[in-house]
Short mmCIF file of C-alpha atoms in Angstrom, two decimals:
data_model
loop_
_atom_site.label_atom_id
_atom_site.label_comp_id
_atom_site.label_asym_id
_atom_site.label_seq_id
_atom_site.Cartn_x
_atom_site.Cartn_y
_atom_site.Cartn_z
CA UNK A 1 104.14 112.85 82.65
CA UNK A 2 108.05 112.78 82.48
CA UNK A 3 110.13 114.72 84.51
CA UNK A 4 111.30 117.43 82.15
CA UNK A 5 107.22 118.07 81.66
CA UNK A 6 106.72 118.56 85.62
CA UNK A 7 109.42 120.98 85.55
CA UNK A 8 108.15 122.83 83.26
CA UNK A 9 104.73 123.70 84.35
CA UNK A 10 105.72 123.74 87.45
CA UNK A 11 108.10 126.52 86.29
CA UNK A 12 105.49 127.86 84.33
CA UNK A 13 103.11 127.87 87.50
CA UNK A 14 105.59 129.49 90.02
CA UNK A 15 106.43 132.47 87.23
CA UNK A 16 102.56 133.16 88.06
CA UNK A 17 102.48 133.19 91.12
CA UNK A 18 105.42 135.42 91.86
CA UNK A 19 104.12 137.72 89.22
CA UNK A 20 106.92 137.27 86.72
CA UNK A 21 104.14 136.01 83.41
CA UNK A 22 102.40 138.76 81.71
CA UNK A 23 98.97 137.02 82.97
CA UNK A 24 98.96 139.17 86.23
CA UNK A 25 97.23 141.94 85.51
CA UNK A 26 96.17 143.24 88.60
CA UNK A 27 95.61 146.61 87.38
CA UNK A 28 92.63 145.62 85.14
CA UNK A 29 90.56 143.23 87.38
CA UNK A 30 89.15 144.01 91.17
CA UNK A 31 87.38 142.07 93.74
CA UNK A 32 84.70 145.17 94.31
CA UNK A 33 81.91 142.62 92.70
CA UNK A 34 82.30 139.67 94.93
CA UNK A 35 80.52 138.47 97.79
CA UNK A 36 81.68 139.85 101.08
CA UNK A 37 81.96 136.29 102.45
CA UNK A 38 83.90 134.81 99.30
CA UNK A 39 87.78 134.07 100.38
CA UNK A 40 89.04 136.04 97.53
CA UNK A 41 87.24 139.08 98.97
CA UNK A 42 89.34 139.14 102.39
CA UNK A 43 92.62 137.11 100.45
CA UNK A 44 95.88 139.02 101.15
CA UNK A 45 96.32 142.00 98.69
CA UNK A 46 100.04 140.79 97.83
CA UNK A 47 98.57 136.86 97.04
CA UNK A 48 95.93 138.34 94.94
CA UNK A 49 97.83 140.74 92.85
CA UNK A 50 100.28 138.15 91.73
CA UNK A 51 97.17 136.20 89.75
CA UNK A 52 94.07 138.25 89.59
CA UNK A 53 92.16 136.09 86.89
CA UNK A 54 93.10 133.02 88.67
CA UNK A 55 92.08 134.23 92.06
CA UNK A 56 88.75 135.83 90.38
CA UNK A 57 88.17 132.50 88.71
CA UNK A 58 88.23 130.09 91.94
CA UNK A 59 85.55 132.47 93.56
CA UNK A 60 83.19 130.78 90.91
CA UNK A 61 84.52 127.43 92.21
CA UNK A 62 83.89 128.43 96.17
CA UNK A 63 80.16 129.53 94.78
CA UNK A 64 79.83 126.27 93.12
CA UNK A 65 80.64 124.25 96.35
CA UNK A 66 78.83 126.97 98.99
CA UNK A 67 75.22 126.68 96.86
CA UNK A 68 72.78 125.38 98.72
CA UNK A 69 71.85 122.75 96.16
CA UNK A 70 75.42 121.48 96.41
CA UNK A 71 75.94 117.75 97.78
CA UNK A 72 78.79 115.44 97.61
CA UNK A 73 76.45 112.79 96.45
CA UNK A 74 75.81 114.32 93.10
CA UNK A 75 79.38 112.26 92.17
CA UNK A 76 78.76 112.60 88.30
CA UNK A 77 77.65 116.27 88.26
CA UNK A 78 80.36 117.28 90.43
CA UNK A 79 83.08 115.58 88.68
CA UNK A 80 81.98 117.11 85.37
CA UNK A 81 81.82 120.43 87.08
CA UNK A 82 85.11 120.13 89.20
CA UNK A 83 86.87 118.94 86.22
CA UNK A 84 85.83 122.27 84.04
CA UNK A 85 86.90 124.36 86.93
CA UNK A 86 90.59 122.44 86.54
CA UNK A 87 91.10 122.70 83.68
CA UNK A 88 90.87 126.65 83.30
CA UNK A 89 92.41 127.09 86.69
CA UNK A 90 95.47 125.40 85.30
CA UNK A 91 95.01 127.40 82.20
CA UNK A 92 95.19 130.67 84.36
CA UNK A 93 97.98 129.34 86.34
CA UNK A 94 100.51 128.50 83.57
CA UNK A 95 99.51 130.42 80.46
CA UNK A 96 98.46 127.36 78.67
CA UNK A 97 96.01 124.79 77.86
CA UNK A 98 97.07 121.79 79.50
CA UNK A 99 96.04 117.83 78.89
CA UNK A 100 94.07 116.12 81.48
CA UNK A 101 97.28 114.16 82.82
CA UNK A 102 99.44 117.51 83.10
CA UNK A 103 96.48 119.23 84.81
CA UNK A 104 96.61 116.78 88.15
CA UNK A 105 100.00 117.66 88.95
CA UNK A 106 99.31 121.52 88.45
CA UNK A 107 96.31 121.10 90.24
CA UNK A 108 97.94 120.37 93.57
CA UNK A 109 99.90 123.62 93.60
CA UNK A 110 96.81 125.80 92.95
CA UNK A 111 94.95 123.93 95.65
CA UNK A 112 97.72 124.82 98.16
CA UNK A 113 97.68 127.99 96.72
CA UNK A 114 94.33 128.94 98.04
CA UNK A 115 94.84 126.84 101.16
CA UNK A 116 97.67 129.36 101.97
CA UNK A 117 95.55 132.46 100.82
CA UNK A 118 92.53 131.73 103.11
CA UNK A 119 95.32 131.08 106.06
CA UNK A 120 96.94 134.26 105.23
CA UNK A 121 93.87 137.19 104.93
CA UNK A 122 94.51 140.48 104.73
CA UNK A 123 93.12 140.92 108.26
CA UNK A 124 92.75 137.72 110.42
CA UNK A 125 89.39 137.39 111.95
CA UNK A 126 89.31 135.22 115.01
CA UNK A 127 85.87 135.79 115.98
CA UNK A 128 83.62 132.88 115.75
CA UNK A 129 82.53 133.92 112.60
CA UNK A 130 86.00 134.36 111.40
CA UNK A 131 86.65 130.97 112.40
CA UNK A 132 83.76 129.38 110.70
CA UNK A 133 84.32 131.50 107.23
CA UNK A 134 87.84 130.15 107.31
CA UNK A 135 87.19 126.97 107.81
CA UNK A 136 84.25 126.64 105.47
CA UNK A 137 86.67 127.95 102.53
CA UNK A 138 89.44 125.66 103.59
CA UNK A 139 86.75 122.62 102.92
CA UNK A 140 85.65 123.97 100.01
CA UNK A 141 89.04 123.36 98.87
CA UNK A 142 89.56 120.27 100.06
CA UNK A 143 86.32 119.22 98.09
CA UNK A 144 87.91 120.18 94.79
CA UNK A 145 90.88 118.30 95.76
CA UNK A 146 88.64 115.36 96.73
CA UNK A 147 86.88 115.38 93.18
CA UNK A 148 90.16 116.08 91.76
CA UNK A 149 91.73 112.94 93.32
CA UNK A 150 88.91 111.18 92.26
CA UNK A 151 89.37 112.34 88.45
CA UNK A 152 92.77 111.38 88.44
CA UNK A 153 92.19 107.54 90.13
CA UNK A 154 89.36 107.03 87.51
CA UNK A 155 91.99 108.30 84.48
CA UNK A 156 94.56 106.25 86.00
CA UNK A 157 92.43 102.68 86.24
CA UNK A 158 93.47 100.26 83.86
CA UNK A 159 90.33 98.93 82.75
CA UNK A 160 86.23 100.27 83.00
CA UNK A 161 85.53 97.54 85.66
CA UNK A 162 87.89 99.20 87.85
CA UNK A 163 86.65 102.42 87.00
CA UNK A 164 82.88 101.13 88.24
CA UNK A 165 84.40 99.97 91.25
CA UNK A 166 86.11 102.84 92.32
CA UNK A 167 83.05 105.20 91.45
CA UNK A 168 80.81 102.53 93.52
CA UNK A 169 83.05 102.98 96.18
CA UNK A 170 82.85 106.79 96.45
CA UNK A 171 79.18 106.93 95.99
CA UNK A 172 78.86 104.72 98.75
CA UNK A 173 81.58 106.66 100.94
CA UNK A 174 79.43 109.90 99.83
CA UNK A 175 76.34 107.73 101.98
CA UNK A 176 78.67 107.22 104.80
CA UNK A 177 79.74 111.06 104.87
CA UNK A 178 76.28 111.89 105.10
CA UNK A 179 75.75 109.98 108.22
CA UNK A 180 79.14 111.06 109.29
CA UNK A 181 78.80 114.40 109.34
CA UNK A 182 75.01 115.12 110.87
CA UNK A 183 76.09 112.72 113.74
CA UNK A 184 79.26 114.47 114.36
CA UNK A 185 77.60 117.80 114.08
CA UNK A 186 74.64 116.74 116.43
CA UNK A 187 77.27 115.55 119.08
CA UNK A 188 79.36 118.85 119.23
CA UNK A 189 75.84 121.02 119.29
CA UNK A 190 75.24 118.84 122.25
CA UNK A 191 78.17 119.32 123.96
CA UNK A 192 78.75 122.76 123.61
CA UNK A 193 74.74 123.29 123.89
CA UNK A 194 73.86 127.18 123.05
CA UNK A 195 77.82 127.75 123.07
CA UNK A 196 79.02 129.41 119.24
CA UNK A 197 82.20 127.69 119.61
CA UNK A 198 80.71 124.51 118.41
CA UNK A 199 80.11 125.94 114.72
CA UNK A 200 84.05 126.19 113.89
CA UNK A 201 84.42 122.88 115.73
CA UNK A 202 81.67 121.35 113.37
CA UNK A 203 83.08 122.43 110.48
CA UNK A 204 86.38 121.46 111.38
CA UNK A 205 85.39 117.59 111.54
CA UNK A 206 83.68 117.73 108.63
CA UNK A 207 87.00 118.70 107.29
CA UNK A 208 88.34 115.53 109.03
CA UNK A 209 85.95 113.56 107.61
CA UNK A 210 86.56 114.86 103.63
CA UNK A 211 90.49 114.76 104.36
CA UNK A 212 90.64 111.23 105.16
CA UNK A 213 88.79 110.18 102.17
CA UNK A 214 91.49 112.76 100.06
CA UNK A 215 94.21 110.91 101.65
CA UNK A 216 92.66 107.38 100.62
CA UNK A 217 92.29 108.21 97.41
CA UNK A 218 95.50 109.95 96.79
CA UNK A 219 97.47 107.27 97.92
CA UNK A 220 96.00 104.63 95.77
CA UNK A 221 96.88 107.29 92.92
CA UNK A 222 100.60 106.73 93.71
CA UNK A 223 100.02 102.69 93.79
CA UNK A 224 98.46 102.97 90.41
CA UNK A 225 101.54 105.24 88.74
CA UNK A 226 103.80 102.91 90.87
CA UNK A 227 105.08 105.54 93.39
CA UNK A 228 106.63 104.04 96.29
CA UNK A 229 106.66 104.71 98.95
CA UNK A 230 103.55 105.95 100.02
CA UNK A 231 102.00 106.57 103.97
CA UNK A 232 100.96 103.54 105.51
CA UNK A 233 99.37 104.55 108.94
CA UNK A 234 96.72 101.51 108.56
CA UNK A 235 95.61 98.46 110.16
CA UNK A 236 93.50 95.38 109.57
CA UNK A 237 90.04 96.37 108.25
CA UNK A 238 87.68 94.19 111.08
CA UNK A 239 89.79 95.48 114.07
CA UNK A 240 89.33 99.29 112.59
CA UNK A 241 85.98 98.77 112.28
CA UNK A 242 85.18 97.74 115.59
CA UNK A 243 87.23 100.25 116.67
CA UNK A 244 85.28 103.28 114.72
CA UNK A 245 81.89 101.85 116.27
CA UNK A 246 83.11 101.52 119.77
CA UNK A 247 84.58 104.87 119.85
CA UNK A 248 81.09 106.30 118.72
CA UNK A 249 78.81 104.42 120.99
CA UNK A 250 81.16 105.64 123.74
CA UNK A 251 81.21 109.21 122.36
CA UNK A 252 76.96 108.99 122.23
CA UNK A 253 76.88 107.87 125.43
CA UNK A 254 79.15 110.29 127.20
CA UNK A 255 77.61 113.36 125.51
CA UNK A 256 73.89 112.01 126.16
CA UNK A 257 74.57 111.43 129.54
CA UNK A 258 76.71 114.60 130.08
CA UNK A 259 73.56 116.49 129.04
CA UNK A 260 70.93 114.34 131.13
CA UNK A 261 73.00 115.13 134.21
CA UNK A 262 73.45 118.75 133.85
CA UNK A 263 70.01 119.54 132.22
CA UNK A 264 68.41 121.82 135.17
CA UNK A 265 67.49 124.61 132.95
CA UNK A 266 63.75 125.46 132.07
CA UNK A 267 61.68 123.63 129.65
CA UNK A 268 62.11 125.60 126.91
CA UNK A 269 65.28 124.38 125.72
CA UNK A 270 64.27 120.54 126.46
CA UNK A 271 62.38 120.02 123.56
CA UNK A 272 65.04 121.02 121.35
CA UNK A 273 68.03 118.79 123.24
CA UNK A 274 65.62 115.75 122.69
CA UNK A 275 64.94 116.32 119.41
CA UNK A 276 68.80 116.53 119.14
CA UNK A 277 69.60 113.67 121.11
CA UNK A 278 66.96 111.33 119.17
CA UNK A 279 68.65 112.51 115.63
CA UNK A 280 71.85 110.95 117.25
CA UNK A 281 70.16 108.08 118.14
CA UNK A 282 68.16 107.78 114.66
CA UNK A 283 71.95 108.66 112.73
CA UNK A 284 73.77 105.84 115.01
CA UNK A 285 71.55 103.44 113.74
CA UNK A 286 71.94 104.04 110.30
CA UNK A 287 75.78 103.77 110.62
CA UNK A 288 76.61 100.04 110.50
CA UNK A 289 74.95 99.47 107.21
CA UNK A 290 76.35 102.52 105.62
CA UNK A 291 79.63 101.92 107.02
CA UNK A 292 79.62 98.13 105.82
CA UNK A 293 78.43 99.05 102.31
CA UNK A 294 81.22 101.28 101.89
CA UNK A 295 83.79 98.60 103.30
CA UNK A 296 82.29 95.76 100.81
CA UNK A 297 83.04 97.95 97.82
CA UNK A 298 86.38 99.21 99.55
CA UNK A 299 87.29 95.24 99.09
CA UNK A 300 85.58 94.55 95.77
CA UNK A 301 88.06 97.62 94.57
CA UNK A 302 90.98 96.18 96.41
CA UNK A 303 90.59 92.56 95.22
CA UNK A 304 90.23 94.28 91.36
CA UNK A 305 93.70 96.18 91.80
CA UNK A 306 95.45 93.85 93.92
CA UNK A 307 97.60 92.74 90.71
CA UNK A 308 99.18 96.12 90.30
CA UNK A 309 99.86 97.22 93.70
CA UNK A 310 100.15 95.47 97.24
CA UNK A 311 96.88 93.79 98.68
CA UNK A 312 97.79 94.45 102.22
CA UNK A 313 98.43 97.79 102.04
CA UNK A 314 95.74 98.86 99.86
CA UNK A 315 93.29 96.89 103.00
CA UNK A 316 95.48 99.16 105.78
CA UNK A 317 94.78 102.25 103.47
CA UNK A 318 91.42 101.69 103.99
CA UNK A 319 92.10 100.87 107.45
CA UNK A 320 94.03 104.31 107.84
CA UNK A 321 90.64 106.18 107.01
CA UNK A 322 88.63 104.27 109.51
CA UNK A 323 91.43 104.98 112.54
CA UNK A 324 90.97 108.92 111.68
CA UNK A 325 87.66 108.89 111.86
CA UNK A 326 87.81 106.98 115.03
CA UNK A 327 90.02 109.60 116.30
CA UNK A 328 87.68 112.23 115.54
CA UNK A 329 84.88 110.89 117.16
CA UNK A 330 86.97 110.25 120.24
CA UNK A 331 87.57 114.07 121.14
CA UNK A 332 84.49 114.20 123.43
CA UNK A 333 84.05 114.55 127.14
#
């Protein structure tokens, strides 16, 4: 998309956001029918009224991600669904039907607006439940961005082989995330045993896990589109891999030993804590193979697209994600 097109669509989007467009019809739409837990229901009125149609439709995206049956591992299904959400949201934001290439540019602004609205509700709720709902909604938006970045990367690929490789890599990452998430959650729950603050922290950790993959895909979209410079905070893969595994091993040892040393309560809690510890140990045993499977697919993808970018940077881009995960698992006592 050329610079004039970008300026046009950005202008059209901002017109809608600030209520200049005729598509902002607050008087004809309401939020009364929404679930009380929907982030749209507790959105600041001044934000909602700029474009009610857009925000009410965005609620369907939140419902999809929050559904009990939703899982990141349904990659093709999620891509199809998120692509349809993106197309409609862009239409509601700009007042026109955009082609796929132009949608990606507008979607970043929509995701930023949704994030802003979640962080600036009509009434701030600093309770544990309030923090959980806020973090959960922020994670929903991040998942929307995740599949938007993946869709754009697939669109930017120069061959079917490249598409197959990045899709395989992403699917392997969802398997890795399926280990990271419960492992981190269980460590947090054990560290803050019976503490309600564990809930918000767990979801904040899940946000960090997804955000690392979003940034990785975003950087590689920039590479394939020859947009430089892009962030380079990575390192060599093998040291980053060893650092991550070492951080996780130390965290497990510290958290488990902390519980065992301080556990002078009655027997009623012990079976639950023991089950949590066993689950942590089981997940830690699964982690190296899941991690290596993802890294192998990342190397294959890097080798394939290296003529179109710097191979060393692409490897460091993967290393940056590993460092992010290592940092996440280094926050325990």
